[in-house]
mmCIF file of C-alpha atoms in Angstrom:
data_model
loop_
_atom_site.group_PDB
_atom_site.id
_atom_site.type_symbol
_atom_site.label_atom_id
_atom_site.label_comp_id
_atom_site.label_asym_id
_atom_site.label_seq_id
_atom_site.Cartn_x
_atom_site.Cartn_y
_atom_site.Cartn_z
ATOM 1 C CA UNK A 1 14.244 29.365 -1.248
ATOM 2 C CA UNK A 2 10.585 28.835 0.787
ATOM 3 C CA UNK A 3 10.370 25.820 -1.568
ATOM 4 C CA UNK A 4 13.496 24.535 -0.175
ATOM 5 C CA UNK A 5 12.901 25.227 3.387
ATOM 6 C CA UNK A 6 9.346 23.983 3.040
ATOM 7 C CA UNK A 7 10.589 20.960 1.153
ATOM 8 C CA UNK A 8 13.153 20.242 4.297
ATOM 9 C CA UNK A 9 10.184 20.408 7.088
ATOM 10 C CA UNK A 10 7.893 17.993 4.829
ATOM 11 C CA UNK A 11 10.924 15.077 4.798
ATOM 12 C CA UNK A 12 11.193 15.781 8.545
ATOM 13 C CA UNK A 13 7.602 15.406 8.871
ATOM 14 C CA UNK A 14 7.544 12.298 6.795
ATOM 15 C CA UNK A 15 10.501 10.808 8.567
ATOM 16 C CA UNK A 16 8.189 11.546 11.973
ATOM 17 C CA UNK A 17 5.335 10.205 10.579
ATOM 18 C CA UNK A 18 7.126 7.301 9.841
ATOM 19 C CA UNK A 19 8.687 6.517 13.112
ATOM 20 C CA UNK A 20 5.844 6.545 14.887
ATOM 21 C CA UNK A 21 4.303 4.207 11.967
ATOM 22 C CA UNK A 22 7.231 1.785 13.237
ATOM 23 C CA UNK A 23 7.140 2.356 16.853
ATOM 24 C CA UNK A 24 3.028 1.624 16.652
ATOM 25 C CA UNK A 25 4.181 -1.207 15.078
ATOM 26 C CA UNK A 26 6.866 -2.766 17.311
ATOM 27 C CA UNK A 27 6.002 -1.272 20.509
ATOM 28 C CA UNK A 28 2.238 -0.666 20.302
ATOM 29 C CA UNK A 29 0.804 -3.914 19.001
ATOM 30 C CA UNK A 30 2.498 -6.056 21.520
ATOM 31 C CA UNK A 31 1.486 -4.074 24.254
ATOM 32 C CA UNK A 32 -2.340 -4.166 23.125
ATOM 33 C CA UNK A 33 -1.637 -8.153 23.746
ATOM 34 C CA UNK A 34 0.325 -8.249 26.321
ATOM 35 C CA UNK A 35 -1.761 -5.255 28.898
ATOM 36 C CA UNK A 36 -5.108 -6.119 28.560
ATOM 37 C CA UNK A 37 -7.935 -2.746 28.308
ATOM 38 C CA UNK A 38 -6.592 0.704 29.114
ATOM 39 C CA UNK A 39 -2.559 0.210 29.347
ATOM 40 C CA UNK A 40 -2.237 -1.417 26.027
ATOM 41 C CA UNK A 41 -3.992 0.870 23.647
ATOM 42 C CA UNK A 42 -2.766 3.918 25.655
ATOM 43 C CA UNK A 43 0.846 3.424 24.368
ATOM 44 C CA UNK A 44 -1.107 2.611 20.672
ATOM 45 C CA UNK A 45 -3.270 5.717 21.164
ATOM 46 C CA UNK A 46 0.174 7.676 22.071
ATOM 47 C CA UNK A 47 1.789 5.977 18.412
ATOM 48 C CA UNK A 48 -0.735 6.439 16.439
ATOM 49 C CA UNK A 49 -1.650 10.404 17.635
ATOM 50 C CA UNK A 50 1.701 11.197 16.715
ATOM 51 C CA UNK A 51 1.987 9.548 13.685
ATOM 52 C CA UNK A 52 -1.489 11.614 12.303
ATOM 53 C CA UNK A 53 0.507 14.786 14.029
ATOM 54 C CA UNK A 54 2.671 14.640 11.380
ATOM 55 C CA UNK A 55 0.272 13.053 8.900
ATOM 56 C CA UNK A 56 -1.849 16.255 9.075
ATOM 57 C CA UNK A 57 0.820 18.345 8.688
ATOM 58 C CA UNK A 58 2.161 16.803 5.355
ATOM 59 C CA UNK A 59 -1.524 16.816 3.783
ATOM 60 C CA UNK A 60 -1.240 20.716 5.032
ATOM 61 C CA UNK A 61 1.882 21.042 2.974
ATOM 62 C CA UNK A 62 0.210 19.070 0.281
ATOM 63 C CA UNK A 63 -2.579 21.398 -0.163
ATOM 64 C CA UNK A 64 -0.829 24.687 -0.009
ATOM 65 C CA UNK A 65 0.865 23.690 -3.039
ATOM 66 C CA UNK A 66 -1.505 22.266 -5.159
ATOM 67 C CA UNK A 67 0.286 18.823 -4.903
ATOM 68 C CA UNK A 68 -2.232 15.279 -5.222
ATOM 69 C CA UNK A 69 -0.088 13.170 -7.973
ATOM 70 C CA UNK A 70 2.770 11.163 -6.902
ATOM 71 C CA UNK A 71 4.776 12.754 -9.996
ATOM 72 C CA UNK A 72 3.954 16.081 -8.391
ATOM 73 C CA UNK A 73 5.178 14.895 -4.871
ATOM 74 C CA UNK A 74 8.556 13.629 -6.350
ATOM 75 C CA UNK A 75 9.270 16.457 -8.202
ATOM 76 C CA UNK A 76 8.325 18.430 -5.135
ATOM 77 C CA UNK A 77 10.734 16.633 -3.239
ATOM 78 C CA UNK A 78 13.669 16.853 -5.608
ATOM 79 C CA UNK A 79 12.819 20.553 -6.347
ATOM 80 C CA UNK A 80 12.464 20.845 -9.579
ATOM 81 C CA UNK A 81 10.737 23.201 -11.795
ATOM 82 C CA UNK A 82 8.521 20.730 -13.692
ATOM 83 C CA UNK A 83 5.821 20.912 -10.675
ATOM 84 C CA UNK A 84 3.473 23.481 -12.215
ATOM 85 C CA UNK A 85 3.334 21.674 -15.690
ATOM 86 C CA UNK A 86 2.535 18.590 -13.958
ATOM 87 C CA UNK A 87 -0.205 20.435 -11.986
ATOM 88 C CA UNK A 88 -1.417 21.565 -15.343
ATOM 89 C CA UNK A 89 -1.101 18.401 -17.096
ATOM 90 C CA UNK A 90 -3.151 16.758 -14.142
ATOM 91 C CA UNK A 91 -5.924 13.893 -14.627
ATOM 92 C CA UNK A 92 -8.691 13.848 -12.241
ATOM 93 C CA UNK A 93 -9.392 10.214 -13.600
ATOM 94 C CA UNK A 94 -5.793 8.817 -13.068
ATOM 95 C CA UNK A 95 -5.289 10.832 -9.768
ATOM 96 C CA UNK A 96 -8.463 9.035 -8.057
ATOM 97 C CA UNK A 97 -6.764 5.975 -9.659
ATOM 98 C CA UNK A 98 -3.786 6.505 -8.223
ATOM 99 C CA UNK A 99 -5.200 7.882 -4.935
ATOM 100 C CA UNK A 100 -6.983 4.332 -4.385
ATOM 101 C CA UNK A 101 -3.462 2.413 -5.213
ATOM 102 C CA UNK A 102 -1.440 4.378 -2.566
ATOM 103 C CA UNK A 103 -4.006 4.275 0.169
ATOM 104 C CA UNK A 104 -4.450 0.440 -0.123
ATOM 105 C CA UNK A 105 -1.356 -0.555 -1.053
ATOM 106 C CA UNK A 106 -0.207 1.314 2.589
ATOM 107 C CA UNK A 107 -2.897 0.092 4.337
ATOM 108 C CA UNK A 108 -2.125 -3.790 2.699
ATOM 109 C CA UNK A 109 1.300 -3.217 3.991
ATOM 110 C CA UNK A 110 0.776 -1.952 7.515
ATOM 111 C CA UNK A 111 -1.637 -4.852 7.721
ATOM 112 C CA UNK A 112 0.379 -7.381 6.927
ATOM 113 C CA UNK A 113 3.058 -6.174 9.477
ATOM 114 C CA UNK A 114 0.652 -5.414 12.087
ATOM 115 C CA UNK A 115 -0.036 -9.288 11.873
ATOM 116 C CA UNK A 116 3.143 -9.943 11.997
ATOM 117 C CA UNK A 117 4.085 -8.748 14.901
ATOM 118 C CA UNK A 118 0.782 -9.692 16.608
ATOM 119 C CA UNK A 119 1.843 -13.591 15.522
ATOM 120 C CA UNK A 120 5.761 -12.923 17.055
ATOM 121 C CA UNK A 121 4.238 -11.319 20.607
ATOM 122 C CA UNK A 122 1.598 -14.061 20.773
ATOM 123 C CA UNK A 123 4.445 -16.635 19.732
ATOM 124 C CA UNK A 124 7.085 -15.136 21.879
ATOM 125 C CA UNK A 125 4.167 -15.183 25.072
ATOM 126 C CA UNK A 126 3.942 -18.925 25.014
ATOM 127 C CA UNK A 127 7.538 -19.446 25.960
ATOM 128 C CA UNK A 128 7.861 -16.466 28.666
#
């Protein structure tokens, strides 16, 4: 039952970590073009605190229960009993592996938007 309760407050975190992913991304961005120095990257600063908030609290979550595979989050998620033989089954050589993919592949993605958006506000600023 702790599992499932604890499994409910890590989707709301995630779901929190991810809106403020996406507001940083639509809102902050184009205000760090549009207000020049302190008022645009105090509404990214706001974004971007709130979206580690929650970050912090799912790597919390994380560690309490031994969980660093993506396996081991999935069948964390879904609940299922599998978790500890995945923990035991664990490969310190494919985990770094896979540790590199996620964090690059996010940060590829959320760099790519980022530009994005930064090309639409600039765009967007030329005929307003």
């Amino acid at each position: 039952m702790k599992n499932v309760v604890d499994n409910e407050k890590m989707d709301t975190d995630v779901k929190g970590m991810l809106i403020f992913l996406i507001l940083m991304l639509i809102i902050g961005i184009p205000c760090l073009i549009v207000f020049d120095g302190i008022k645009g990257l105090i509404s990214f600063l706001f974004f971007s605190i709130g979206m580690m908030y929650y970050a912090m609290k799912i790597e919390k979550k994380k560690k309490k229960y031994n969980i660093k595979t993506f396996k081991e989050i999935i069948a964390f998620s879904e609940g299922n009993g599998t978790l500890e033989e995945l923990q035991k089954n664990r490969s310190t050589k494919n985990y770094l592996k896979e540790k590199i993919l996620i964090v690059t592949s996010f940060l590829g993605v959320v760099t790519i938007l980022g530009t994005v958006v930064k090309f639409i506000t600039e765009f967007l600023m030329t005929f307003f």
